[in-house]
PDB file of C-alpha atoms in Angstrom:
ATOM      1  CA  UNK A   1     -43.431 231.589  32.855  1.00 57.00           C
ATOM      2  CA  UNK A   2     -42.265 229.160  35.521  1.00 66.00           C
ATOM      3  CA  UNK A   3     -42.919 230.135  39.112  1.00 62.00           C
ATOM      4  CA  UNK A   4     -39.733 231.291  40.802  1.00 69.00           C
ATOM      5  CA  UNK A   5     -38.616 229.215  43.759  1.00 68.00           C
ATOM      6  CA  UNK A   6     -38.488 231.250  46.944  1.00 70.00           C
ATOM      7  CA  UNK A   7     -39.275 230.842  50.589  1.00 69.00           C
ATOM      8  CA  UNK A   8     -42.818 232.137  51.202  1.00 64.00           C
ATOM      9  CA  UNK A   9     -43.356 234.764  53.854  1.00 70.00           C
ATOM     10  CA  UNK A  10     -45.891 232.888  55.942  1.00 66.00           C
ATOM     11  CA  UNK A  11     -46.565 233.683  59.570  1.00 68.00           C
ATOM     12  CA  UNK A  12     -48.689 230.987  61.160  1.00 68.00           C
ATOM     13  CA  UNK A  13     -50.639 232.040  64.231  1.00 71.00           C
ATOM     14  CA  UNK A  14     -51.311 229.697  67.101  1.00 71.00           C
ATOM     15  CA  UNK A  15     -54.728 228.091  67.393  1.00 68.00           C
ATOM     16  CA  UNK A  16     -56.855 230.332  69.609  1.00 66.00           C
ATOM     17  CA  UNK A  17     -59.922 229.606  71.707  1.00 65.00           C
ATOM     18  CA  UNK A  18     -62.450 232.020  73.152  1.00 61.00           C
ATOM     19  CA  UNK A  19     -65.978 232.284  74.448  1.00 61.00           C
ATOM     20  CA  UNK A  20     -68.418 230.993  71.857  1.00 59.00           C
ATOM     21  CA  UNK A  21     -71.562 232.609  70.476  1.00 54.00           C
ATOM     22  CA  UNK A  22     -70.796 236.017  71.971  1.00 58.00           C
ATOM     23  CA  UNK A  23     -69.191 239.373  71.233  1.00 62.00           C
ATOM     24  CA  UNK A  24     -66.806 238.590  74.080  1.00 69.00           C
ATOM     25  CA  UNK A  25     -65.431 235.704  72.058  1.00 69.00           C
ATOM     26  CA  UNK A  26     -64.374 237.800  69.062  1.00 69.00           C
ATOM     27  CA  UNK A  27     -62.861 240.323  71.468  1.00 75.00           C
ATOM     28  CA  UNK A  28     -60.737 237.575  72.978  1.00 77.00           C
ATOM     29  CA  UNK A  29     -59.594 236.565  69.486  1.00 75.00           C
ATOM     30  CA  UNK A  30     -58.501 240.168  68.801  1.00 77.00           C
ATOM     31  CA  UNK A  31     -56.573 240.236  72.077  1.00 82.00           C
ATOM     32  CA  UNK A  32     -54.795 236.974  71.194  1.00 80.00           C
ATOM     33  CA  UNK A  33     -53.905 238.375  67.764  1.00 79.00           C
ATOM     34  CA  UNK A  34     -52.425 241.559  69.228  1.00 82.00           C
ATOM     35  CA  UNK A  35     -50.435 239.518  71.737  1.00 84.00           C
ATOM     36  CA  UNK A  36     -48.979 237.210  69.073  1.00 81.00           C
ATOM     37  CA  UNK A  37     -48.268 240.016  66.589  1.00 79.00           C
ATOM     38  CA  UNK A  38     -46.843 242.386  69.210  1.00 82.00           C
ATOM     39  CA  UNK A  39     -49.150 245.272  68.249  1.00 82.00           C
ATOM     40  CA  UNK A  40     -50.979 247.814  70.364  1.00 82.00           C
ATOM     41  CA  UNK A  41     -54.650 248.642  69.771  1.00 79.00           C
ATOM     42  CA  UNK A  42     -53.993 251.607  67.459  1.00 76.00           C
ATOM     43  CA  UNK A  43     -51.479 249.747  65.279  1.00 76.00           C
ATOM     44  CA  UNK A  44     -53.678 246.689  65.151  1.00 75.00           C
ATOM     45  CA  UNK A  45     -56.790 248.662  64.194  1.00 71.00           C
ATOM     46  CA  UNK A  46     -55.022 250.671  61.490  1.00 69.00           C
ATOM     47  CA  UNK A  47     -54.210 247.610  59.374  1.00 66.00           C
ATOM     48  CA  UNK A  48     -56.391 245.392  57.230  1.00 52.00           C
ATOM     49  CA  UNK A  49     -57.040 242.210  59.180  1.00 57.00           C
ATOM     50  CA  UNK A  50     -58.362 238.846  58.091  1.00 54.00           C
ATOM     51  CA  UNK A  51     -60.017 237.200  61.054  1.00 53.00           C
ATOM     52  CA  UNK A  52     -60.480 233.479  60.495  1.00 50.00           C
ATOM     53  CA  UNK A  53     -62.976 231.104  62.028  1.00 48.00           C
ATOM     54  CA  UNK A  54     -64.896 231.990  65.173  1.00 46.00           C
ATOM     55  CA  UNK A  55     -67.367 229.449  66.513  1.00 45.00           C
ATOM     56  CA  UNK A  56     -66.892 226.681  63.955  1.00 48.00           C
ATOM     57  CA  UNK A  57     -70.386 225.316  64.375  1.00 46.00           C
ATOM     58  CA  UNK A  58     -72.548 228.410  64.071  1.00 48.00           C
ATOM     59  CA  UNK A  59     -70.078 231.216  63.235  1.00 50.00           C
ATOM     60  CA  UNK A  60     -71.855 233.350  65.821  1.00 53.00           C
ATOM     61  CA  UNK A  61     -68.651 235.109  66.877  1.00 52.00           C
ATOM     62  CA  UNK A  62     -68.067 236.371  63.345  1.00 54.00           C
ATOM     63  CA  UNK A  63     -71.704 237.334  62.936  1.00 57.00           C
ATOM     64  CA  UNK A  64     -71.496 239.295  66.181  1.00 57.00           C
ATOM     65  CA  UNK A  65     -68.512 241.210  64.818  1.00 56.00           C
ATOM     66  CA  UNK A  66     -70.250 241.861  61.493  1.00 55.00           C
ATOM     67  CA  UNK A  67     -73.176 243.462  63.299  1.00 56.00           C
ATOM     68  CA  UNK A  68     -70.773 245.871  65.003  1.00 55.00           C
ATOM     69  CA  UNK A  69     -69.367 247.280  61.770  1.00 53.00           C
ATOM     70  CA  UNK A  70     -70.377 250.901  61.995  1.00 54.00           C
ATOM     71  CA  UNK A  71     -68.412 254.143  61.909  1.00 54.00           C
ATOM     72  CA  UNK A  72     -66.994 255.268  65.236  1.00 57.00           C
ATOM     73  CA  UNK A  73     -64.608 258.008  66.233  1.00 59.00           C
ATOM     74  CA  UNK A  74     -61.935 255.753  67.701  1.00 62.00           C
ATOM     75  CA  UNK A  75     -60.013 253.571  65.227  1.00 58.00           C
ATOM     76  CA  UNK A  76     -59.368 250.827  67.787  1.00 57.00           C
ATOM     77  CA  UNK A  77     -63.134 250.378  68.084  1.00 59.00           C
ATOM     78  CA  UNK A  78     -63.845 250.447  64.350  1.00 58.00           C
ATOM     79  CA  UNK A  79     -64.253 247.008  62.779  1.00 60.00           C
ATOM     80  CA  UNK A  80     -64.525 248.192  59.169  1.00 58.00           C
ATOM     81  CA  UNK A  81     -61.064 246.868  58.328  1.00 58.00           C
ATOM     82  CA  UNK A  82     -61.787 243.283  59.382  1.00 59.00           C
ATOM     83  CA  UNK A  83     -62.600 240.565  56.861  1.00 56.00           C
ATOM     84  CA  UNK A  84     -63.617 237.012  57.733  1.00 55.00           C
ATOM     85  CA  UNK A  85     -63.028 233.636  56.194  1.00 53.00           C
ATOM     86  CA  UNK A  86     -62.929 229.995  57.197  1.00 52.00           C
ATOM     87  CA  UNK A  87     -59.551 228.290  57.164  1.00 59.00           C
ATOM     88  CA  UNK A  88     -57.366 225.792  59.002  1.00 68.00           C
ATOM     89  CA  UNK A  89     -59.359 225.212  62.174  1.00 72.00           C
ATOM     90  CA  UNK A  90     -62.539 224.745  60.167  1.00 75.00           C
ATOM     91  CA  UNK A  91     -60.789 222.077  58.099  1.00 81.00           C
ATOM     92  CA  UNK A  92     -59.801 220.312  61.309  1.00 82.00           C
ATOM     93  CA  UNK A  93     -63.380 220.560  62.607  1.00 81.00           C
ATOM     94  CA  UNK A  94     -64.772 219.000  59.427  1.00 83.00           C
ATOM     95  CA  UNK A  95     -62.251 216.161  59.299  1.00 87.00           C
ATOM     96  CA  UNK A  96     -62.495 215.393  63.022  1.00 87.00           C
ATOM     97  CA  UNK A  97     -66.290 215.258  62.794  1.00 85.00           C
ATOM     98  CA  UNK A  98     -66.135 212.892  59.826  1.00 86.00           C
ATOM     99  CA  UNK A  99     -63.511 210.618  61.403  1.00 87.00           C
ATOM    100  CA  UNK A 100     -65.451 210.350  64.663  1.00 85.00           C
ATOM    101  CA  UNK A 101     -68.642 209.737  62.690  1.00 82.00           C
ATOM    102  CA  UNK A 102     -67.063 206.861  60.748  1.00 82.00           C
ATOM    103  CA  UNK A 103     -66.028 205.069  63.938  1.00 80.00           C
ATOM    104  CA  UNK A 104     -69.000 206.070  66.076  1.00 78.00           C
ATOM    105  CA  UNK A 105     -70.933 202.846  65.546  1.00 69.00           C
ATOM    106  CA  UNK A 106     -74.533 202.226  66.565  1.00 67.00           C
ATOM    107  CA  UNK A 107     -75.266 202.668  70.297  1.00 62.00           C
ATOM    108  CA  UNK A 108     -78.445 200.604  69.895  1.00 67.00           C
ATOM    109  CA  UNK A 109     -76.604 197.618  68.401  1.00 63.00           C
ATOM    110  CA  UNK A 110     -74.534 195.568  70.854  1.00 59.00           C
ATOM    111  CA  UNK A 111     -72.589 194.118  67.928  1.00 61.00           C
ATOM    112  CA  UNK A 112     -71.543 197.550  66.644  1.00 61.00           C
ATOM    113  CA  UNK A 113     -70.572 199.739  69.614  1.00 56.00           C
ATOM    114  CA  UNK A 114     -67.166 200.979  68.369  1.00 64.00           C
ATOM    115  CA  UNK A 115     -66.202 204.295  70.006  1.00 69.00           C
ATOM    116  CA  UNK A 116     -69.705 205.326  71.117  1.00 67.00           C
ATOM    117  CA  UNK A 117     -69.393 202.790  73.931  1.00 66.00           C
ATOM    118  CA  UNK A 118     -66.047 204.273  74.890  1.00 70.00           C
ATOM    119  CA  UNK A 119     -67.469 207.784  75.026  1.00 74.00           C
ATOM    120  CA  UNK A 120     -70.241 206.513  77.280  1.00 71.00           C
ATOM    121  CA  UNK A 121     -67.695 204.961  79.631  1.00 72.00           C
ATOM    122  CA  UNK A 122     -65.970 208.342  79.914  1.00 75.00           C
ATOM    123  CA  UNK A 123     -69.221 210.110  80.752  1.00 75.00           C
ATOM    124  CA  UNK A 124     -69.526 211.719  77.312  1.00 74.00           C
ATOM    125  CA  UNK A 125     -72.855 211.489  75.530  1.00 74.00           C
ATOM    126  CA  UNK A 126     -72.079 210.544  71.956  1.00 70.00           C
ATOM    127  CA  UNK A 127     -75.095 212.374  70.537  1.00 71.00           C
ATOM    128  CA  UNK A 128     -73.810 215.674  71.969  1.00 72.00           C
ATOM    129  CA  UNK A 129     -70.644 215.584  69.880  1.00 72.00           C
ATOM    130  CA  UNK A 130     -72.422 216.703  66.726  1.00 68.00           C
ATOM    131  CA  UNK A 131     -75.638 218.300  67.966  1.00 63.00           C
ATOM    132  CA  UNK A 132     -73.857 220.952  70.032  1.00 54.00           C
ATOM    133  CA  UNK A 133     -71.460 221.916  67.211  1.00 65.00           C
ATOM    134  CA  UNK A 134     -68.950 222.721  69.938  1.00 71.00           C
ATOM    135  CA  UNK A 135     -65.390 222.563  68.593  1.00 73.00           C
ATOM    136  CA  UNK A 136     -63.763 222.580  72.042  1.00 77.00           C
ATOM    137  CA  UNK A 137     -66.051 219.830  73.337  1.00 79.00           C
ATOM    138  CA  UNK A 138     -65.393 217.659  70.282  1.00 82.00           C
ATOM    139  CA  UNK A 139     -61.600 217.959  70.508  1.00 83.00           C
ATOM    140  CA  UNK A 140     -61.618 217.314  74.275  1.00 84.00           C
ATOM    141  CA  UNK A 141     -63.672 214.162  73.716  1.00 85.00           C
ATOM    142  CA  UNK A 142     -61.319 212.989  70.957  1.00 86.00           C
ATOM    143  CA  UNK A 143     -58.298 213.546  73.215  1.00 87.00           C
ATOM    144  CA  UNK A 144     -59.890 211.474  75.981  1.00 86.00           C
ATOM    145  CA  UNK A 145     -60.991 208.543  73.845  1.00 84.00           C
ATOM    146  CA  UNK A 146     -57.660 208.521  71.973  1.00 85.00           C
ATOM    147  CA  UNK A 147     -55.720 208.357  75.262  1.00 84.00           C
ATOM    148  CA  UNK A 148     -57.876 205.454  76.440  1.00 82.00           C
ATOM    149  CA  UNK A 149     -57.405 203.580  73.156  1.00 80.00           C
ATOM    150  CA  UNK A 150     -53.638 204.119  73.289  1.00 81.00           C
ATOM    151  CA  UNK A 151     -53.469 202.790  76.855  1.00 80.00           C
ATOM    152  CA  UNK A 152     -55.535 199.723  75.936  1.00 77.00           C
ATOM    153  CA  UNK A 153     -53.529 199.030  72.781  1.00 75.00           C
ATOM    154  CA  UNK A 154     -50.246 199.339  74.713  1.00 77.00           C
ATOM    155  CA  UNK A 155     -51.452 196.852  77.326  1.00 75.00           C
ATOM    156  CA  UNK A 156     -52.604 194.383  74.667  1.00 72.00           C
ATOM    157  CA  UNK A 157     -49.345 194.656  72.742  1.00 71.00           C
ATOM    158  CA  UNK A 158     -47.318 194.010  75.905  1.00 69.00           C
ATOM    159  CA  UNK A 159     -49.434 191.019  76.911  1.00 70.00           C
ATOM    160  CA  UNK A 160     -51.161 192.630  79.881  1.00 68.00           C
ATOM    161  CA  UNK A 161     -54.531 191.758  78.332  1.00 61.00           C
ATOM    162  CA  UNK A 162     -55.147 188.266  77.014  1.00 55.00           C
ATOM    163  CA  UNK A 163     -57.374 186.960  74.252  1.00 54.00           C
ATOM    164  CA  UNK A 164     -60.365 186.936  76.604  1.00 52.00           C
ATOM    165  CA  UNK A 165     -59.799 190.666  77.297  1.00 49.00           C
ATOM    166  CA  UNK A 166     -58.901 189.995  80.946  1.00 53.00           C
ATOM    167  CA  UNK A 167     -55.941 191.593  82.673  1.00 50.00           C
ATOM    168  CA  UNK A 168     -52.999 189.348  83.506  1.00 53.00           C
ATOM    169  CA  UNK A 169     -50.644 189.819  86.455  1.00 51.00           C
ATOM    170  CA  UNK A 170     -47.879 187.413  85.473  1.00 49.00           C
ATOM    171  CA  UNK A 171     -45.512 190.129  84.323  1.00 54.00           C
ATOM    172  CA  UNK A 172     -42.286 190.787  86.195  1.00 55.00           C
ATOM    173  CA  UNK A 173     -40.772 194.080  87.417  1.00 56.00           C
ATOM    174  CA  UNK A 174     -39.317 194.699  83.953  1.00 59.00           C
ATOM    175  CA  UNK A 175     -42.916 195.267  82.772  1.00 62.00           C
ATOM    176  CA  UNK A 176     -44.191 197.306  85.723  1.00 66.00           C
ATOM    177  CA  UNK A 177     -46.198 200.151  84.171  1.00 64.00           C
ATOM    178  CA  UNK A 178     -46.238 202.018  87.482  1.00 68.00           C
ATOM    179  CA  UNK A 179     -42.534 202.822  86.996  1.00 75.00           C
ATOM    180  CA  UNK A 180     -42.123 205.871  84.697  1.00 79.00           C
ATOM    181  CA  UNK A 181     -38.928 204.632  83.036  1.00 82.00           C
ATOM    182  CA  UNK A 182     -40.438 201.187  82.398  1.00 77.00           C
ATOM    183  CA  UNK A 183     -43.657 202.690  81.038  1.00 77.00           C
ATOM    184  CA  UNK A 184     -41.707 204.956  78.683  1.00 82.00           C
ATOM    185  CA  UNK A 185     -39.653 202.022  77.398  1.00 82.00           C
ATOM    186  CA  UNK A 186     -42.722 199.840  76.818  1.00 78.00           C
ATOM    187  CA  UNK A 187     -44.533 202.642  75.007  1.00 79.00           C
ATOM    188  CA  UNK A 188     -41.514 203.240  72.756  1.00 82.00           C
ATOM    189  CA  UNK A 189     -41.366 199.519  71.971  1.00 79.00           C
ATOM    190  CA  UNK A 190     -45.043 199.491  71.016  1.00 78.00           C
ATOM    191  CA  UNK A 191     -44.569 202.526  68.774  1.00 78.00           C
ATOM    192  CA  UNK A 192     -41.563 200.991  67.003  1.00 76.00           C
ATOM    193  CA  UNK A 193     -43.373 197.678  66.547  1.00 73.00           C
ATOM    194  CA  UNK A 194     -46.963 198.662  65.770  1.00 71.00           C
ATOM    195  CA  UNK A 195     -46.925 202.233  64.436  1.00 72.00           C
ATOM    196  CA  UNK A 196     -44.518 201.996  61.533  1.00 69.00           C
ATOM    197  CA  UNK A 197     -45.317 201.756  57.831  1.00 65.00           C
ATOM    198  CA  UNK A 198     -44.840 197.971  57.773  1.00 70.00           C
ATOM    199  CA  UNK A 199     -47.628 197.597  60.323  1.00 67.00           C
ATOM    200  CA  UNK A 200     -50.068 199.117  57.843  1.00 61.00           C
ATOM    201  CA  UNK A 201     -49.331 196.324  55.370  1.00 64.00           C
ATOM    202  CA  UNK A 202     -49.671 193.655  58.062  1.00 67.00           C
ATOM    203  CA  UNK A 203     -52.883 195.011  59.622  1.00 61.00           C
ATOM    204  CA  UNK A 204     -55.169 192.979  57.364  1.00 64.00           C
ATOM    205  CA  UNK A 205     -53.403 189.764  58.380  1.00 69.00           C
ATOM    206  CA  UNK A 206     -54.443 190.200  62.009  1.00 64.00           C
ATOM    207  CA  UNK A 207     -56.939 187.518  63.039  1.00 67.00           C
ATOM    208  CA  UNK A 208     -58.256 189.589  65.939  1.00 63.00           C
ATOM    209  CA  UNK A 209     -60.573 191.968  64.090  1.00 70.00           C
ATOM    210  CA  UNK A 210     -61.304 193.998  67.217  1.00 69.00           C
ATOM    211  CA  UNK A 211     -57.617 194.832  67.615  1.00 68.00           C
ATOM    212  CA  UNK A 212     -57.337 195.476  63.888  1.00 74.00           C
ATOM    213  CA  UNK A 213     -60.173 198.017  64.023  1.00 77.00           C
ATOM    214  CA  UNK A 214     -58.642 199.582  67.138  1.00 76.00           C
ATOM    215  CA  UNK A 215     -55.335 199.996  65.335  1.00 78.00           C
ATOM    216  CA  UNK A 216     -57.028 201.691  62.388  1.00 80.00           C
ATOM    217  CA  UNK A 217     -58.947 204.025  64.706  1.00 83.00           C
ATOM    218  CA  UNK A 218     -55.726 204.986  66.459  1.00 83.00           C
ATOM    219  CA  UNK A 219     -54.108 205.864  63.136  1.00 84.00           C
ATOM    220  CA  UNK A 220     -57.004 208.072  62.032  1.00 87.00           C
ATOM    221  CA  UNK A 221     -57.662 209.730  65.394  1.00 88.00           C
ATOM    222  CA  UNK A 222     -53.948 210.507  65.706  1.00 88.00           C
ATOM    223  CA  UNK A 223     -54.115 212.739  62.624  1.00 90.00           C
ATOM    224  CA  UNK A 224     -56.571 215.099  64.333  1.00 91.00           C
ATOM    225  CA  UNK A 225     -54.467 215.212  67.516  1.00 90.00           C
ATOM    226  CA  UNK A 226     -51.289 215.921  65.554  1.00 90.00           C
ATOM    227  CA  UNK A 227     -53.007 218.612  63.478  1.00 89.00           C
ATOM    228  CA  UNK A 228     -54.246 220.373  66.608  1.00 87.00           C
ATOM    229  CA  UNK A 229     -50.801 220.219  68.236  1.00 87.00           C
ATOM    230  CA  UNK A 230     -49.226 221.608  65.053  1.00 86.00           C
ATOM    231  CA  UNK A 231     -51.658 224.536  65.015  1.00 82.00           C
ATOM    232  CA  UNK A 232     -50.973 225.326  68.670  1.00 80.00           C
ATOM    233  CA  UNK A 233     -47.219 225.190  67.993  1.00 81.00           C
ATOM    234  CA  UNK A 234     -47.376 227.282  64.769  1.00 75.00           C
ATOM    235  CA  UNK A 235     -45.820 224.327  62.915  1.00 82.00           C
ATOM    236  CA  UNK A 236     -47.175 224.906  59.419  1.00 78.00           C
ATOM    237  CA  UNK A 237     -45.002 222.162  57.888  1.00 82.00           C
ATOM    238  CA  UNK A 238     -46.392 219.447  60.161  1.00 86.00           C
ATOM    239  CA  UNK A 239     -49.908 220.772  59.609  1.00 84.00           C
ATOM    240  CA  UNK A 240     -49.526 220.517  55.834  1.00 84.00           C
ATOM    241  CA  UNK A 241     -48.370 216.899  56.218  1.00 88.00           C
ATOM    242  CA  UNK A 242     -51.587 216.144  58.122  1.00 89.00           C
ATOM    243  CA  UNK A 243     -53.646 217.892  55.442  1.00 87.00           C
ATOM    244  CA  UNK A 244     -52.008 215.716  52.788  1.00 88.00           C
ATOM    245  CA  UNK A 245     -52.968 212.625  54.766  1.00 89.00           C
ATOM    246  CA  UNK A 246     -56.511 213.955  55.080  1.00 90.00           C
ATOM    247  CA  UNK A 247     -56.659 214.489  51.322  1.00 88.00           C
ATOM    248  CA  UNK A 248     -56.230 210.713  50.942  1.00 88.00           C
ATOM    249  CA  UNK A 249     -58.304 209.779  53.981  1.00 87.00           C
ATOM    250  CA  UNK A 250     -61.233 211.968  52.910  1.00 86.00           C
ATOM    251  CA  UNK A 251     -61.685 209.916  49.751  1.00 85.00           C
ATOM    252  CA  UNK A 252     -62.525 206.881  51.860  1.00 81.00           C
ATOM    253  CA  UNK A 253     -64.911 208.523  54.304  1.00 76.00           C
TER     254      UNK A 253
END
């Protein structure tokens, strides 16, 4: 029989963060859940719950909760009704790690620095991004390097940086980035010119391979930023769009 068309009853929770590798962390997750669902401790504890994620690297928060599953006299302290699985945030962790890894480059090769050099300039040790398995640290680093790349790309596109990668000061007041309204206009112009579908087709025609690679990195890094913003905003539609893009992107990385 065909599946009947109907609007699914989906309630997307905001992306939550808590202390990692501790029982305190899972407690903070429970508090965030009660706050978003509008439940008190008794109502929350009396229902079957599916707690997703935890520390994405080591799952220590979930393991800490599993070890506390024993019978107690107070239902709000009984964790028998909690089940765990990995879901949206873990998908974002995996894809972000892979995307950063693709563009990381070789820090020991001056001809292949890519983003590892940028992380170093921001005071972030590139080798810590994956060894620590720290989701918050990884996303913070991605936000920083993405902001720097956007600023650089905007300056190049507006002619503030020449072919020799030196800043130019020949621009007039209509291109003064220190003025908020001017900066907003220039950024919008760059977006309309360089971040539309036609730009994807024209990227391979760019003679400046460094700028071409920067453009591609911006496109891929932006998917992780947008996915995180969608999860914080409970925007499940936007998140699914990012997942569809990842389904294609994952085949190439």
